[in-house]
Amino acid sequence: MMPHLQQLSGAVTKNLFLKDKKKKGLFLVSARHDRQVNLNDLAKKLGVGSGNLRFADEVAMLEKLKVGQGCATALALLFDQDQSVQCVLDRDLVEGGHHMVYFHPMTNAATVGLRPHDLLRFLKETGHEPILQSFE
């Protein structure tokens, strides 16, 4: 984690833009930065089959989220107007008692904080009902 983020009170996120290799479904996974995200386990939980989740390429990321590699963020779901990207949230981000949840605002050169209920409201306003998953 970046040194300036270590002093923040709340949950700092990491974001993964993934695709289902067989059905071509897209997923944006937002988890606490210190969580392990096992792609095989997550694929099973999402019903896409073990071994079928892969990192999506930058072309898909630019097309759907309007951000480049290294800049994936739940805030970019604003640009997924056909709701073809499913949002997967670490359950701890919204149920873990965090005062703030921190994301990159379309660039990895900055970080912004949202209260968990504001994050959920934003996602619902963009048509992305999050799938809550537990990551350990």
mmCIF file of C-alpha atoms in Angstrom:
data_model
loop_
_atom_site.group_PDB
_atom_site.id
_atom_site.type_symbol
_atom_site.label_atom_id
_atom_site.label_comp_id
_atom_site.label_asym_id
_atom_site.label_seq_id
_atom_site.Cartn_x
_atom_site.Cartn_y
_atom_site.Cartn_z
ATOM 1 C CA MET A 1 0.000 0.000 0.000
ATOM 2 C CA MET A 2 1.155 3.524 -0.733
ATOM 3 C CA PRO A 3 2.666 5.180 2.377
ATOM 4 C CA HIS A 4 0.234 8.113 2.373
ATOM 5 C CA LEU A 5 -2.713 5.686 2.521
ATOM 6 C CA GLN A 6 -1.461 3.794 5.579
ATOM 7 C CA GLN A 7 -2.649 6.526 7.913
ATOM 8 C CA LEU A 8 -6.214 6.611 6.582
ATOM 9 C CA SER A 9 -9.031 5.341 8.745
ATOM 10 C CA GLY A 10 -11.155 3.031 6.640
ATOM 11 C CA ALA A 11 -10.785 0.393 3.949
ATOM 12 C CA VAL A 12 -8.462 0.913 0.992
ATOM 13 C CA THR A 13 -9.520 -1.083 -2.058
ATOM 14 C CA LYS A 14 -7.916 -2.965 -4.875
ATOM 15 C CA ASN A 15 -9.890 -3.472 -8.061
ATOM 16 C CA LEU A 16 -9.708 -6.277 -10.597
ATOM 17 C CA PHE A 17 -11.338 -6.204 -14.039
ATOM 18 C CA LEU A 18 -12.073 -9.808 -14.995
ATOM 19 C CA LYS A 19 -13.769 -11.742 -17.772
ATOM 20 C CA ASP A 20 -15.411 -15.135 -17.974
ATOM 21 C CA LYS A 21 -13.417 -16.955 -20.624
ATOM 22 C CA LYS A 22 -16.386 -19.028 -21.843
ATOM 23 C CA LYS A 23 -19.370 -16.671 -21.735
ATOM 24 C CA LYS A 24 -17.445 -13.416 -22.156
ATOM 25 C CA GLY A 25 -19.090 -11.914 -19.054
ATOM 26 C CA LEU A 26 -17.241 -9.035 -17.382
ATOM 27 C CA PHE A 27 -16.732 -8.444 -13.655
ATOM 28 C CA LEU A 28 -15.280 -5.577 -11.667
ATOM 29 C CA VAL A 29 -14.123 -6.905 -8.295
ATOM 30 C CA SER A 30 -13.491 -4.392 -5.499
ATOM 31 C CA ALA A 31 -11.907 -5.871 -2.382
ATOM 32 C CA ARG A 32 -9.907 -4.632 0.569
ATOM 33 C CA HIS A 33 -6.304 -4.148 -0.508
ATOM 34 C CA ASP A 34 -5.101 -6.780 1.980
ATOM 35 C CA ARG A 35 -7.517 -9.508 0.861
ATOM 36 C CA GLN A 36 -6.504 -12.515 -1.188
ATOM 37 C CA VAL A 37 -8.760 -12.917 -4.243
ATOM 38 C CA ASN A 38 -8.575 -16.504 -5.454
ATOM 39 C CA LEU A 39 -9.917 -16.462 -9.019
ATOM 40 C CA ASN A 40 -10.832 -20.165 -9.017
ATOM 41 C CA ASP A 41 -12.837 -19.847 -5.794
ATOM 42 C CA LEU A 42 -14.494 -16.658 -6.994
ATOM 43 C CA ALA A 43 -15.409 -18.271 -10.330
ATOM 44 C CA LYS A 44 -17.187 -21.087 -8.483
ATOM 45 C CA LYS A 45 -19.064 -18.608 -6.262
ATOM 46 C CA LEU A 46 -20.161 -16.625 -9.319
ATOM 47 C CA GLY A 47 -21.244 -19.790 -11.139
ATOM 48 C CA VAL A 48 -18.841 -19.435 -14.058
ATOM 49 C CA GLY A 49 -16.830 -22.570 -13.296
ATOM 50 C CA SER A 50 -13.409 -22.997 -11.773
ATOM 51 C CA GLY A 51 -10.577 -21.771 -13.957
ATOM 52 C CA ASN A 52 -12.799 -19.636 -16.171
ATOM 53 C CA LEU A 53 -12.058 -16.184 -14.739
ATOM 54 C CA ARG A 54 -9.225 -14.249 -16.345
ATOM 55 C CA PHE A 55 -8.023 -10.669 -16.290
ATOM 56 C CA ALA A 56 -9.769 -8.756 -19.066
ATOM 57 C CA ASP A 57 -7.587 -6.947 -21.568
ATOM 58 C CA GLU A 58 -7.080 -3.205 -21.645
ATOM 59 C CA VAL A 59 -9.192 -2.831 -24.797
ATOM 60 C CA ALA A 60 -12.271 -4.131 -22.950
ATOM 61 C CA MET A 61 -11.433 -1.950 -19.972
ATOM 62 C CA LEU A 62 -11.181 1.181 -22.103
ATOM 63 C CA GLU A 63 -14.376 0.313 -23.974
ATOM 64 C CA LYS A 64 -16.509 -0.465 -20.917
ATOM 65 C CA LEU A 65 -15.007 1.612 -18.093
ATOM 66 C CA LYS A 66 -13.124 4.354 -19.982
ATOM 67 C CA VAL A 67 -9.985 3.732 -17.909
ATOM 68 C CA GLY A 68 -6.680 2.101 -18.723
ATOM 69 C CA GLN A 69 -4.700 -0.640 -17.067
ATOM 70 C CA GLY A 70 -3.974 0.005 -13.398
ATOM 71 C CA CYS A 71 -6.913 2.401 -13.030
ATOM 72 C CA ALA A 72 -9.871 0.036 -12.538
ATOM 73 C CA THR A 73 -12.330 1.434 -10.025
ATOM 74 C CA ALA A 74 -15.953 0.939 -9.012
ATOM 75 C CA LEU A 75 -16.433 4.620 -9.852
ATOM 76 C CA ALA A 76 -15.848 3.806 -13.542
ATOM 77 C CA LEU A 77 -19.076 1.775 -13.589
ATOM 78 C CA LEU A 78 -20.711 5.113 -14.342
ATOM 79 C CA PHE A 79 -19.575 4.558 -17.947
ATOM 80 C CA ASP A 80 -20.946 1.006 -18.232
ATOM 81 C CA GLN A 81 -24.315 2.268 -19.391
ATOM 82 C CA ASP A 82 -25.589 -1.094 -20.643
ATOM 83 C CA GLN A 83 -24.753 -2.704 -17.270
ATOM 84 C CA SER A 84 -22.729 -5.461 -18.954
ATOM 85 C CA VAL A 85 -20.116 -5.379 -16.166
ATOM 86 C CA GLN A 86 -21.155 -7.104 -12.941
ATOM 87 C CA CYS A 87 -19.914 -5.458 -9.767
ATOM 88 C CA VAL A 88 -18.504 -7.793 -7.109
ATOM 89 C CA LEU A 89 -17.825 -6.145 -3.747
ATOM 90 C CA ASP A 90 -15.930 -7.460 -0.783
ATOM 91 C CA ARG A 91 -18.683 -7.810 1.827
ATOM 92 C CA ASP A 92 -16.332 -6.260 4.394
ATOM 93 C CA LEU A 93 -16.320 -2.949 2.495
ATOM 94 C CA VAL A 94 -20.003 -2.364 3.238
ATOM 95 C CA GLU A 95 -20.613 -4.499 6.332
ATOM 96 C CA GLY A 96 -17.253 -4.220 8.119
ATOM 97 C CA GLY A 97 -18.004 -1.055 10.067
ATOM 98 C CA HIS A 98 -15.651 1.140 8.014
ATOM 99 C CA HIS A 99 -16.271 4.876 8.181
ATOM 100 C CA MET A 100 -14.819 5.325 4.678
ATOM 101 C CA VAL A 101 -13.980 3.158 1.679
ATOM 102 C CA TYR A 102 -11.185 4.452 -0.568
ATOM 103 C CA PHE A 103 -11.019 4.136 -4.379
ATOM 104 C CA HIS A 104 -9.043 5.636 -7.234
ATOM 105 C CA PRO A 105 -11.130 8.286 -9.039
ATOM 106 C CA MET A 106 -10.496 7.112 -12.632
ATOM 107 C CA THR A 107 -6.723 7.480 -12.198
ATOM 108 C CA ASN A 108 -4.298 5.697 -9.913
ATOM 109 C CA ALA A 109 -2.592 9.015 -9.139
ATOM 110 C CA ALA A 110 -5.266 9.954 -6.586
ATOM 111 C CA THR A 111 -7.541 8.391 -3.962
ATOM 112 C CA VAL A 112 -11.013 9.439 -2.803
ATOM 113 C CA GLY A 113 -13.134 8.196 0.069
ATOM 114 C CA LEU A 114 -16.832 7.366 0.168
ATOM 115 C CA ARG A 115 -18.987 6.263 3.046
ATOM 116 C CA PRO A 116 -20.115 2.666 2.442
ATOM 117 C CA HIS A 117 -23.787 3.647 2.092
ATOM 118 C CA ASP A 118 -22.838 6.321 -0.469
ATOM 119 C CA LEU A 119 -20.901 3.725 -2.467
ATOM 120 C CA LEU A 120 -23.954 1.434 -2.512
ATOM 121 C CA ARG A 121 -26.204 4.324 -3.520
ATOM 122 C CA PHE A 122 -23.808 5.270 -6.358
ATOM 123 C CA LEU A 123 -23.727 1.693 -7.654
ATOM 124 C CA LYS A 124 -27.517 1.393 -7.585
ATOM 125 C CA GLU A 125 -27.881 4.739 -9.385
ATOM 126 C CA THR A 126 -25.653 3.412 -12.181
ATOM 127 C CA GLY A 127 -27.739 0.225 -12.429
ATOM 128 C CA HIS A 128 -25.116 -2.013 -10.818
ATOM 129 C CA GLU A 129 -26.551 -3.997 -7.926
ATOM 130 C CA PRO A 130 -23.384 -5.357 -6.301
ATOM 131 C CA ILE A 131 -22.769 -9.026 -5.660
ATOM 132 C CA LEU A 132 -21.380 -9.227 -2.120
ATOM 133 C CA GLN A 133 -18.635 -11.810 -1.583
ATOM 134 C CA SER A 134 -16.424 -12.613 1.367
ATOM 135 C CA PHE A 135 -12.678 -12.611 0.745
ATOM 136 C CA GLU A 136 -10.217 -13.744 3.415
#
